[in-house]
PDB file of C-alpha atoms and ligand atoms in Angstrom:
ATOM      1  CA  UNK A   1     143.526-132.440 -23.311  1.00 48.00           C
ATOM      2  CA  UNK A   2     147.295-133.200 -24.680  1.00 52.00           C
ATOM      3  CA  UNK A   3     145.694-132.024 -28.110  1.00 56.00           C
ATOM      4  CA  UNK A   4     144.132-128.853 -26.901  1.00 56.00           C
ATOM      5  CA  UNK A   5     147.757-128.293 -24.924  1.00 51.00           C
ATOM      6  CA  UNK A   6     149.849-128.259 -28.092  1.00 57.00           C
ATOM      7  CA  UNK A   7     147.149-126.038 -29.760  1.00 52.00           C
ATOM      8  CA  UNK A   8     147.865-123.936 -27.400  1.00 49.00           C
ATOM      9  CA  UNK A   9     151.554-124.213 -27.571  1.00 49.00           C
ATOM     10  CA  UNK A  10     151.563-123.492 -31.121  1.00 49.00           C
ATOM     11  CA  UNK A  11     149.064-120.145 -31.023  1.00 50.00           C
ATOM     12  CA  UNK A  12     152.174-119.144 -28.238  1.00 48.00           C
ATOM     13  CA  UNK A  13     154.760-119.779 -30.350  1.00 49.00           C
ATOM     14  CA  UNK A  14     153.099-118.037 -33.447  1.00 51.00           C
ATOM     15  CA  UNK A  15     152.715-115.279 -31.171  1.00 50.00           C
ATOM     16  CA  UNK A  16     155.826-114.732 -30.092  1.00 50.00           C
ATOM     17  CA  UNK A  17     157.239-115.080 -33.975  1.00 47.00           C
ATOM     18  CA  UNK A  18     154.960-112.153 -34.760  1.00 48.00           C
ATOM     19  CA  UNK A  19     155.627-109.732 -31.906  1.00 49.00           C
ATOM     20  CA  UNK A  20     159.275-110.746 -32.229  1.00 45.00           C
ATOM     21  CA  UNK A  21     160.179-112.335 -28.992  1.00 46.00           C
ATOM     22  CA  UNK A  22     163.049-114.601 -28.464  1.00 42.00           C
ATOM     23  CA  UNK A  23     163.706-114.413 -32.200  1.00 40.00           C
ATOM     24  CA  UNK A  24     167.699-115.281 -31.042  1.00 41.00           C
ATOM     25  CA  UNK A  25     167.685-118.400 -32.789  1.00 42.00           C
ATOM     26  CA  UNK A  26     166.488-117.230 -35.942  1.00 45.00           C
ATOM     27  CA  UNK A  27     168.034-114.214 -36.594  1.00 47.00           C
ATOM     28  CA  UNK A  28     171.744-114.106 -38.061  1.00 49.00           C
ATOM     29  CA  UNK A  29     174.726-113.170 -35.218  1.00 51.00           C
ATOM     30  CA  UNK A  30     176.074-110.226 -37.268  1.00 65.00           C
ATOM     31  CA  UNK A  31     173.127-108.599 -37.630  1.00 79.00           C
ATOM     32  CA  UNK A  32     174.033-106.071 -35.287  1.00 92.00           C
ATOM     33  CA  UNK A  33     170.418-104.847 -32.897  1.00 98.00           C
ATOM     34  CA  UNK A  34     170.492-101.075 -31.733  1.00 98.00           C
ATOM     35  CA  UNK A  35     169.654-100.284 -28.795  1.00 98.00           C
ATOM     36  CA  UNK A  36     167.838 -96.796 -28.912  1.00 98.00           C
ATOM     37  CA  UNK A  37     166.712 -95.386 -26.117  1.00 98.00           C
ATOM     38  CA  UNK A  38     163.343 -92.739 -25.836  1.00 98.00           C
ATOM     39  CA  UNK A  39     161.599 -90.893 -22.976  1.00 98.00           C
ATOM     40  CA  UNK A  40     158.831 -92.683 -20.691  1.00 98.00           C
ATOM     41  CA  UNK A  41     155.880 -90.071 -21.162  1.00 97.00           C
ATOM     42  CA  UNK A  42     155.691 -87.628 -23.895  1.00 98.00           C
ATOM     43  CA  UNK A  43     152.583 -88.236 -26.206  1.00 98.00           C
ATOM     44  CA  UNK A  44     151.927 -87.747 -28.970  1.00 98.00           C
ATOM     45  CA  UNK A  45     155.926 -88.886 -29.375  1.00 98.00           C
ATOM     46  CA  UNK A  46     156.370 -92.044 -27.308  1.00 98.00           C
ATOM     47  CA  UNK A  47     153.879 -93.281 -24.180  1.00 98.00           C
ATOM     48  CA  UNK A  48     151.460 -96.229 -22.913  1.00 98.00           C
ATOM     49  CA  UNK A  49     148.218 -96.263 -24.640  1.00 96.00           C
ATOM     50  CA  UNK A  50     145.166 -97.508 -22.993  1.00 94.00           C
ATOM     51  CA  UNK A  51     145.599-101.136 -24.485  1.00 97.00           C
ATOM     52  CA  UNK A  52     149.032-101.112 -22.563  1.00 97.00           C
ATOM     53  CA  UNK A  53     151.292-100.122 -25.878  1.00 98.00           C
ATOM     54  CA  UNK A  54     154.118 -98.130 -26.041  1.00 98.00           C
ATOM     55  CA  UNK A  55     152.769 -96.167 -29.391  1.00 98.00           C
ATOM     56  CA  UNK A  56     153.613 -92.745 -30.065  1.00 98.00           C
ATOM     57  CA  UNK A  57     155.129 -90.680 -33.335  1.00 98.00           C
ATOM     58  CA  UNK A  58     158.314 -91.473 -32.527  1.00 98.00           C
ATOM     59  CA  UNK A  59     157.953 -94.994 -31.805  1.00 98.00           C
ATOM     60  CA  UNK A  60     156.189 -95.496 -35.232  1.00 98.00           C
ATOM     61  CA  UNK A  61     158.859 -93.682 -37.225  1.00 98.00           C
ATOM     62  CA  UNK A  62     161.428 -95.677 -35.375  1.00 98.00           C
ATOM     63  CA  UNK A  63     159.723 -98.751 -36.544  1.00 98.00           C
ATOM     64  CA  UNK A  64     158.940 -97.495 -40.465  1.00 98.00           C
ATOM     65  CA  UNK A  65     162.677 -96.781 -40.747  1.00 98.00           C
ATOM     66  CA  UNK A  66     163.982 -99.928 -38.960  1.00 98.00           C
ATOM     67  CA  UNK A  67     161.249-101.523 -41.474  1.00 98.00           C
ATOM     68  CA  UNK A  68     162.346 -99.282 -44.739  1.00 98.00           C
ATOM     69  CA  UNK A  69     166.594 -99.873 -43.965  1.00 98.00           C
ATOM     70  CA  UNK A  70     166.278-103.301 -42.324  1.00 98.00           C
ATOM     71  CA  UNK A  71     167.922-102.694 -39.312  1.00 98.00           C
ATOM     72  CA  UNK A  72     167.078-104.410 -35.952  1.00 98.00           C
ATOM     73  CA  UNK A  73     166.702-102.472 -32.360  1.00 98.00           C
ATOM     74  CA  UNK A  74     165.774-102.968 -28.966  1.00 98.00           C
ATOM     75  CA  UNK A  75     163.738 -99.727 -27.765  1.00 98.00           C
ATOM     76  CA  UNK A  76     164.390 -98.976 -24.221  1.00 98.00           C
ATOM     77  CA  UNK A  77     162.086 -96.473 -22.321  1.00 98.00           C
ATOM     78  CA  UNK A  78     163.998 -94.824 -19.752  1.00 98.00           C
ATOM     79  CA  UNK A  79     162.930 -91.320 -19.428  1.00 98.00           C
ATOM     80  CA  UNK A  80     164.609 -88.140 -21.519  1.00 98.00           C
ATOM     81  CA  UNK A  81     167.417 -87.104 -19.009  1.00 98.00           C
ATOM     82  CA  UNK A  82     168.201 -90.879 -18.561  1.00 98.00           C
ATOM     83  CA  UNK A  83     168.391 -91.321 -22.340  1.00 98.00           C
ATOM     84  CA  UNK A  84     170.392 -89.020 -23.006  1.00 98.00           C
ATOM     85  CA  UNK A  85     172.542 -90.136 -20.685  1.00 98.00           C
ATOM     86  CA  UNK A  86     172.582 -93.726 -21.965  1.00 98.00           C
ATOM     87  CA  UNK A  87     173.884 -92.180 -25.292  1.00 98.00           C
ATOM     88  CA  UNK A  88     176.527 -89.990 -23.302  1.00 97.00           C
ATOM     89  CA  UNK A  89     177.993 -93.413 -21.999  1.00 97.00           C
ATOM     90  CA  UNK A  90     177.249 -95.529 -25.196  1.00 97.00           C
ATOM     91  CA  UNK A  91     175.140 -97.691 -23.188  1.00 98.00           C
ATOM     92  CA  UNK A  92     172.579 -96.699 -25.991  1.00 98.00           C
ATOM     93  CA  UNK A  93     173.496 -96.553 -29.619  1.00 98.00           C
ATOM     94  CA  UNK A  94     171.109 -93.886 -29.759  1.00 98.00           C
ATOM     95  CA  UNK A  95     167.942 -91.435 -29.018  1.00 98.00           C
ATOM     96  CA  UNK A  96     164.548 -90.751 -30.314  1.00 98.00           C
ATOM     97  CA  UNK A  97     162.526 -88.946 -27.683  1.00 98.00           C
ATOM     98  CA  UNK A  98     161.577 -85.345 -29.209  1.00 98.00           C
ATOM     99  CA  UNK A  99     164.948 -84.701 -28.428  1.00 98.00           C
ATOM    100  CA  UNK A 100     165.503 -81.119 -29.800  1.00 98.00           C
ATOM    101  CA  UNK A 101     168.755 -79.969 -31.739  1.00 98.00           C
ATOM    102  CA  UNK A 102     170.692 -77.492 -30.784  1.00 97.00           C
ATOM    103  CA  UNK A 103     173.987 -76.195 -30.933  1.00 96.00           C
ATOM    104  CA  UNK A 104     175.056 -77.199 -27.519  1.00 96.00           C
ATOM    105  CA  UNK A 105     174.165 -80.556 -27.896  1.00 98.00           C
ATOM    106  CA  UNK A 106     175.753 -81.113 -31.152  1.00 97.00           C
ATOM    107  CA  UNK A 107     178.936 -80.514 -29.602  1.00 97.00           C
ATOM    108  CA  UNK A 108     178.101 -84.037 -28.111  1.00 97.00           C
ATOM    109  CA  UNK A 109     175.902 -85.587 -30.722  1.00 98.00           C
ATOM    110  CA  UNK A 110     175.498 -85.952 -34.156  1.00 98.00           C
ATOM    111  CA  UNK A 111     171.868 -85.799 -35.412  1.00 98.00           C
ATOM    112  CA  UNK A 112     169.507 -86.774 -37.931  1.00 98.00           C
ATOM    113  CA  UNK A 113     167.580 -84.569 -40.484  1.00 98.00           C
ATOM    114  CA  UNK A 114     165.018 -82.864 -38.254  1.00 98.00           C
ATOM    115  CA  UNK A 115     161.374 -84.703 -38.106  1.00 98.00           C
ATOM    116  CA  UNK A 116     159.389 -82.659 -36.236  1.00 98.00           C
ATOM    117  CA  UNK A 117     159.208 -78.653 -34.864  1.00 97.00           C
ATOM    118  CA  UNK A 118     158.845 -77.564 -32.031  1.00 97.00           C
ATOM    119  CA  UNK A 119     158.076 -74.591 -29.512  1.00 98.00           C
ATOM    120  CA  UNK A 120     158.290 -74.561 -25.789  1.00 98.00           C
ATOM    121  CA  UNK A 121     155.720 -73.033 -23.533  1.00 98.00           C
ATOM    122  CA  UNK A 122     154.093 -72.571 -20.205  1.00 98.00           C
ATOM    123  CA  UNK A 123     150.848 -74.501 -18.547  1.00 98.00           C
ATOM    124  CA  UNK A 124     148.726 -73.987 -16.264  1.00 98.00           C
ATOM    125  CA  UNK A 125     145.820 -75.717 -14.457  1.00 98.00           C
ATOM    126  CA  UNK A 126     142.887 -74.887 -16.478  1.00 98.00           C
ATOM    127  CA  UNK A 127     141.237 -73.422 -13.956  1.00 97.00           C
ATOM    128  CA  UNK A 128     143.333 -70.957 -13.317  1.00 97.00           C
ATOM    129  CA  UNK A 129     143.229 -67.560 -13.219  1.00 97.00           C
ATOM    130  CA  UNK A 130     146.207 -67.413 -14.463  1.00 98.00           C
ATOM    131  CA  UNK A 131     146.350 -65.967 -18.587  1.00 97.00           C
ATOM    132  CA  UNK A 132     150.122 -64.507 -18.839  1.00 97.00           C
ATOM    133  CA  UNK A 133     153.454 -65.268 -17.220  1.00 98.00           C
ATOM    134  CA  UNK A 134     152.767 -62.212 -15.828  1.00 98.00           C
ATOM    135  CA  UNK A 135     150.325 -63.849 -13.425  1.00 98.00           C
ATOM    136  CA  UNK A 136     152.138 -66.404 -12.311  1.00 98.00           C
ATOM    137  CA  UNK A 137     155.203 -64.119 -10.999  1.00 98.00           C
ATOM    138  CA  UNK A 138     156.565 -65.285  -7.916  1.00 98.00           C
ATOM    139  CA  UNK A 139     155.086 -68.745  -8.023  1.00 98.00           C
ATOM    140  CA  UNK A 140     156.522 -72.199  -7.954  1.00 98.00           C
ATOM    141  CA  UNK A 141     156.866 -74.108 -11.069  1.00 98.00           C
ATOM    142  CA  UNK A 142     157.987 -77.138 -12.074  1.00 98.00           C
ATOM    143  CA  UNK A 143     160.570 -78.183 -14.734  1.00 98.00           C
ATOM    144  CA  UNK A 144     161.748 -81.685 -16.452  1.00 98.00           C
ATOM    145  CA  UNK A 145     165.260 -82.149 -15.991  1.00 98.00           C
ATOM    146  CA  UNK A 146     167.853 -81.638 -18.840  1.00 97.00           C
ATOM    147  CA  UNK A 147     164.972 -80.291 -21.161  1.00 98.00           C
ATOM    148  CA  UNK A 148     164.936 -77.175 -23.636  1.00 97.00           C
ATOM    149  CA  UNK A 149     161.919 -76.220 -21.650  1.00 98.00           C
ATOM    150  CA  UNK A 150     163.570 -75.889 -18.339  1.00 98.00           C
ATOM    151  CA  UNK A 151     166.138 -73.919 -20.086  1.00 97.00           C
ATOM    152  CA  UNK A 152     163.118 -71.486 -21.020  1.00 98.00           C
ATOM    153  CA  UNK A 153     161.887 -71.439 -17.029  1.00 98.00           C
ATOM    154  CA  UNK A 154     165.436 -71.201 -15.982  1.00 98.00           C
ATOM    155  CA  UNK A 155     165.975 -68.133 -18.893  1.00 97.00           C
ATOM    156  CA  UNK A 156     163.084 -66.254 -17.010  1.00 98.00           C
ATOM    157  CA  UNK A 157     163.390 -67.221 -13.444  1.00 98.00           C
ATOM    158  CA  UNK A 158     165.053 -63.947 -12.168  1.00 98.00           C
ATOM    159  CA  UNK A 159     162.808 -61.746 -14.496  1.00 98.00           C
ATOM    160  CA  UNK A 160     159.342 -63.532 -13.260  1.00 98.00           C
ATOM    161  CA  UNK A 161     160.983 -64.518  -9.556  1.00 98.00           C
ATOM    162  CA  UNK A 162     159.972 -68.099 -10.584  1.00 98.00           C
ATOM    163  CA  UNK A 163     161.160 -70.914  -7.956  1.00 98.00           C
ATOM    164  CA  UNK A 164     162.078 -74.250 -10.120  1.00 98.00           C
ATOM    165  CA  UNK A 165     161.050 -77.831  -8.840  1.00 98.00           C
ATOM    166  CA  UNK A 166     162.805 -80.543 -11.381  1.00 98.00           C
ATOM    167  CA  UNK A 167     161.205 -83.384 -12.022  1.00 98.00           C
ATOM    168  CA  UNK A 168     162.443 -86.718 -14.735  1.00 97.00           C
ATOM    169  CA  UNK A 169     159.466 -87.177 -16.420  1.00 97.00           C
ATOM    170  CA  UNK A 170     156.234 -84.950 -17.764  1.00 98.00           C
ATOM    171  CA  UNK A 171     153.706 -86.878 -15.839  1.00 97.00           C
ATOM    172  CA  UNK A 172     155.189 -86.349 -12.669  1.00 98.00           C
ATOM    173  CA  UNK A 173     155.973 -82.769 -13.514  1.00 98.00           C
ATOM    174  CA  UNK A 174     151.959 -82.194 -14.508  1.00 98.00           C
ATOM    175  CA  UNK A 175     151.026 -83.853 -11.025  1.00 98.00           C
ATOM    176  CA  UNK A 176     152.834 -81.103  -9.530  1.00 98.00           C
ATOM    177  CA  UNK A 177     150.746 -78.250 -11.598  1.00 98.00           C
ATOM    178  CA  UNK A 178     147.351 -80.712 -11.017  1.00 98.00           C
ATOM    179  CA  UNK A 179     148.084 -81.162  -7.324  1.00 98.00           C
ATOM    180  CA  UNK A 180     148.878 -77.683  -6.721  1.00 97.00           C
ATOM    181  CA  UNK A 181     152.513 -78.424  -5.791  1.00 98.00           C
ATOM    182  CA  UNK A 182     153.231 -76.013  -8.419  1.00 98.00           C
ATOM    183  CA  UNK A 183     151.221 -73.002 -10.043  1.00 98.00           C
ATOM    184  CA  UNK A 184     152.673 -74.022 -13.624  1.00 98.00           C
ATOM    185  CA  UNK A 185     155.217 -76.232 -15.326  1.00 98.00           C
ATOM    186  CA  UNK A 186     157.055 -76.094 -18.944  1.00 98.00           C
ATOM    187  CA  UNK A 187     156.861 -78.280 -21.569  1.00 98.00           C
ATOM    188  CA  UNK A 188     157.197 -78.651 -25.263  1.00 98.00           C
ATOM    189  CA  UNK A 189     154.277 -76.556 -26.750  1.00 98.00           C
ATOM    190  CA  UNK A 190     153.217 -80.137 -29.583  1.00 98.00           C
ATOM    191  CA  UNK A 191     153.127 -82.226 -26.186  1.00 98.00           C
ATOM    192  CA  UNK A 192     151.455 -80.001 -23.820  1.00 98.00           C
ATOM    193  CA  UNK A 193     149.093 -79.181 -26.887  1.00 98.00           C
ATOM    194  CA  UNK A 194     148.252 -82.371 -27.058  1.00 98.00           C
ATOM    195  CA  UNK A 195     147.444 -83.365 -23.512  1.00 97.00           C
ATOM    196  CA  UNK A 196     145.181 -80.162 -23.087  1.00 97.00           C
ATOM    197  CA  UNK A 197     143.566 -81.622 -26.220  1.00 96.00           C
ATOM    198  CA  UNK A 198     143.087 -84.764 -24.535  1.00 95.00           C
ATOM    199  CA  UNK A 199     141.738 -83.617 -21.181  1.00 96.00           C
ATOM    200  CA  UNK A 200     144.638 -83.007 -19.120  1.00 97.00           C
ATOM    201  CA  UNK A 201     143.348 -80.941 -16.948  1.00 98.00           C
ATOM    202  CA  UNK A 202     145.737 -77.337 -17.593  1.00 98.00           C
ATOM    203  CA  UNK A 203     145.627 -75.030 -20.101  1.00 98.00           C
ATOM    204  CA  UNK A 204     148.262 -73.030 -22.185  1.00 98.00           C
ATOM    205  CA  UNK A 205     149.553 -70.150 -20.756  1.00 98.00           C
ATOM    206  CA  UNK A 206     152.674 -68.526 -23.085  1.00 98.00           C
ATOM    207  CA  UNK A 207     154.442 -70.263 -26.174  1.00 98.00           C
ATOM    208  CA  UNK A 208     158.535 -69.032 -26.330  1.00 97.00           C
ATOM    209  CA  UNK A 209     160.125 -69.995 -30.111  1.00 94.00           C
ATOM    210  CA  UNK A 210     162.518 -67.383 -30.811  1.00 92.00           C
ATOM    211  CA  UNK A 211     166.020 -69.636 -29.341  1.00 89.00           C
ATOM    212  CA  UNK A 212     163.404 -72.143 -28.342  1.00 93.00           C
ATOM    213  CA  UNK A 213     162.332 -73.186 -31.676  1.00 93.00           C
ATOM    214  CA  UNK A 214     164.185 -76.196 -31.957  1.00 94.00           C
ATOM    215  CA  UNK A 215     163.342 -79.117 -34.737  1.00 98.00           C
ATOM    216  CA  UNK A 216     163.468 -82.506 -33.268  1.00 98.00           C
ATOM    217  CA  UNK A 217     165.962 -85.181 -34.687  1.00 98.00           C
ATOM    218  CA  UNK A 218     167.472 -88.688 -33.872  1.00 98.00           C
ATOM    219  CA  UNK A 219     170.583 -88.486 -32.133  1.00 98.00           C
ATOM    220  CA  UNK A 220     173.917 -90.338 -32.016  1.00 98.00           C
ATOM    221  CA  UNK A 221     176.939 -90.221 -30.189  1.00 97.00           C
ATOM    222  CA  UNK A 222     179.431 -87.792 -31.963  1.00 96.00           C
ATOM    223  CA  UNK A 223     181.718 -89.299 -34.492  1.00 95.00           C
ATOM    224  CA  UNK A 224     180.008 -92.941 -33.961  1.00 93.00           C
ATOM    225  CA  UNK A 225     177.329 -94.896 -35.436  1.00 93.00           C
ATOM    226  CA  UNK A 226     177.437 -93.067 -38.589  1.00 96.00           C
ATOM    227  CA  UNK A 227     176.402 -96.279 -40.257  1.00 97.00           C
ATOM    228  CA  UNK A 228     172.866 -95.832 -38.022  1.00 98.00           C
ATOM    229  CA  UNK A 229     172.669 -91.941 -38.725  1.00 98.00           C
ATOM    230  CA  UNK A 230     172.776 -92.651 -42.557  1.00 98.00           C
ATOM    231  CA  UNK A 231     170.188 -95.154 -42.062  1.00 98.00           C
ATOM    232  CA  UNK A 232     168.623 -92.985 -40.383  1.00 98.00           C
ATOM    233  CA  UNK A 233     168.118 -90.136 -42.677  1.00 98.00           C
ATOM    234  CA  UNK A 234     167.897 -92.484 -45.726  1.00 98.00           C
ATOM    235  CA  UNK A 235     164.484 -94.213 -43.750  1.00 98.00           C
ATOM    236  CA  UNK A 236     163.450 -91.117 -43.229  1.00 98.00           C
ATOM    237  CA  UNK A 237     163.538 -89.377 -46.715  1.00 98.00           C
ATOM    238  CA  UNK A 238     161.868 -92.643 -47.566  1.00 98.00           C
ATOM    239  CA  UNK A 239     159.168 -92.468 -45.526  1.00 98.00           C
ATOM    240  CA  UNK A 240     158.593 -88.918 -45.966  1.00 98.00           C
ATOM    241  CA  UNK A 241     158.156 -89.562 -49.906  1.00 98.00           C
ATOM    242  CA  UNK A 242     155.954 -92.213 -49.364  1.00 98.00           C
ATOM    243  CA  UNK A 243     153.646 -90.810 -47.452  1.00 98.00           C
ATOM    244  CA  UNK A 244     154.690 -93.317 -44.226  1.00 98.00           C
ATOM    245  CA  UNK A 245     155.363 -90.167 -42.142  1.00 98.00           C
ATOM    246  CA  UNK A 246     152.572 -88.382 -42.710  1.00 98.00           C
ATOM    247  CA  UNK A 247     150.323 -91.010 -42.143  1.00 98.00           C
ATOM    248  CA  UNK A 248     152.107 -91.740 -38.716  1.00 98.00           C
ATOM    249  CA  UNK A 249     151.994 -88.192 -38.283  1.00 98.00           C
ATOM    250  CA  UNK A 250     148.354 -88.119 -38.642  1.00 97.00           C
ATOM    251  CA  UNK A 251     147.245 -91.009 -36.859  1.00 97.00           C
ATOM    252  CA  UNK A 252     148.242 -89.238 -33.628  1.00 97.00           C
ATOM    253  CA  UNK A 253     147.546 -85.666 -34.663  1.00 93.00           C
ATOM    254  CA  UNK A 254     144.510 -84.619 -36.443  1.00 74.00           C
ATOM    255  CA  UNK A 255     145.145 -83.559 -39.864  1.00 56.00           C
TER     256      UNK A 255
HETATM  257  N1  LIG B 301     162.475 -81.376 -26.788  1.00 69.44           N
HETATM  258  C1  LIG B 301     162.912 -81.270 -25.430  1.00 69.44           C
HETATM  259  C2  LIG B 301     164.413 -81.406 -25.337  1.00 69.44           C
HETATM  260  O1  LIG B 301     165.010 -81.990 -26.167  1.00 69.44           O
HETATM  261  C3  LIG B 301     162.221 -82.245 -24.481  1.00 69.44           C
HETATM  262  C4  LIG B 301     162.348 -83.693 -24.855  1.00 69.44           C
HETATM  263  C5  LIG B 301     161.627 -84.609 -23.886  1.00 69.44           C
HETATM  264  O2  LIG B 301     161.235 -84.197 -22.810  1.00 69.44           O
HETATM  265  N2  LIG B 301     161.454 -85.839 -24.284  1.00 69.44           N
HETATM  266  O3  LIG B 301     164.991 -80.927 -24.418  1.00 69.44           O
END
């Protein structure tokens, strides 16, 4: 019994040496550990997988960087408006959460090299009538706060008499759309792409890029953590010619 209880004891500790957990004692105390924060649900980019993980392209690329420069971090999910928040008030060092770059924000932020593009568009329950914006004039839709996609919504509210719910994080804002709360919401055209691709339960109703077309890229406070940004974009460059990213890339995304 006191055998099989230090087996035991010793598969534990293993354990948490591999997944990293109370590593305090081994690690050195001027190795600095980020804290980066991301958003809660936005897959393919960073969510909960059925085993319980929190997986997702960014995630992974967070990790192969960290990995390629050698830098620690603590990942904190906290939802997009809330993360960018955390970076606002340095309580985070910094943001990966498809957080687009644009001008506005970069009065704010400095940012990586962009790693992904994006659109924004429109959704609607898939059995809807519903095929244009058009269609859904009048109606109620719902928005995620402090996103480029609620920019688009609020850009054509007047125009399409659209009345905007706000909501901090996509699932939420998709129960709205599912529950019939609201007739459609916005989102990032890669994520809502690739929740109609896994069953979702909308469809795609109108892509915007023009203004909206807006690359995604790892963010920093302005003037700070320059140290991290050039880590950054070095891991990235790396991983990018060594075929990391697009494996990453592709494990999420058909090729
Ligand atoms: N790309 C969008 C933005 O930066 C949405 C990001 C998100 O919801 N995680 O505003």
């Amino acid at each position: 019994m006191k055998k099989a209880l230090s087996i035991i004891l010793v598969l534990v500790m293993a354990l948490a040496v591999l997944t990293g957990c109370g590593g305090g004692a081994s690690s050195s105390d001027d190795a600095k550990t980020y804290v980066i924060a991301t958003d809660t649900v936005f897959a393919p980019f960073e969510f909960t997988n059925e085993a319980g993980e929190f997986v997702g392209i960014d995630v992974d690329i967070l990790a192969a960087v960290a990995e390629d420069q050698g830098f620690a971090y603590d990942l904190q999910s906290l939802g997009f408006d809330a993360a960018v928040a955390a970076l606002e008030s340095g309580q985070a060092d910094a943001v990966i959460a498809g957080m687009s770059i644009t001008a506005d924000r970069q009065l704010k932020f400095d940012f990586s090299e962009a790693y992904y593009d994006s659109t924004v568009c429109a959704a609607v329950k898939a059995d809807s009538t519903a095929a244009s914006l058009d269609d859904i004039k009048g109606s109620a839709v719902a928005v995620k706060n402090g996103t480029m996609s609620a920019k688009w919504a609020e850009s054509i509210a007047d125009a399409y008499e659209l009345e905007l719910t706000y909501f901090d994080d996509s699932a939420m804002m998709y129960q709205a759309v599912l529950s019939g709360n609201a007739v459609a919401c916005f989102e990032d055209h890669p994520v809502m792409a690739y929740g109609v691709s896994q069953g979702n339960g909308m469809k795609l109703l109108a892509e915007e890029a023009g203004d909206f077309a807006t690359p995604y890229g790892f963010a920093v406070q302005k003037d700070q953590n320059a140290e991290l940004l050039e880590m950054f974009n070095a891991g990235l460059a790396n991983i990018k010619a060594n075929g990391k990213y697009e494996e990453i890339v592709n494990s999420y995304l058909a090729a």
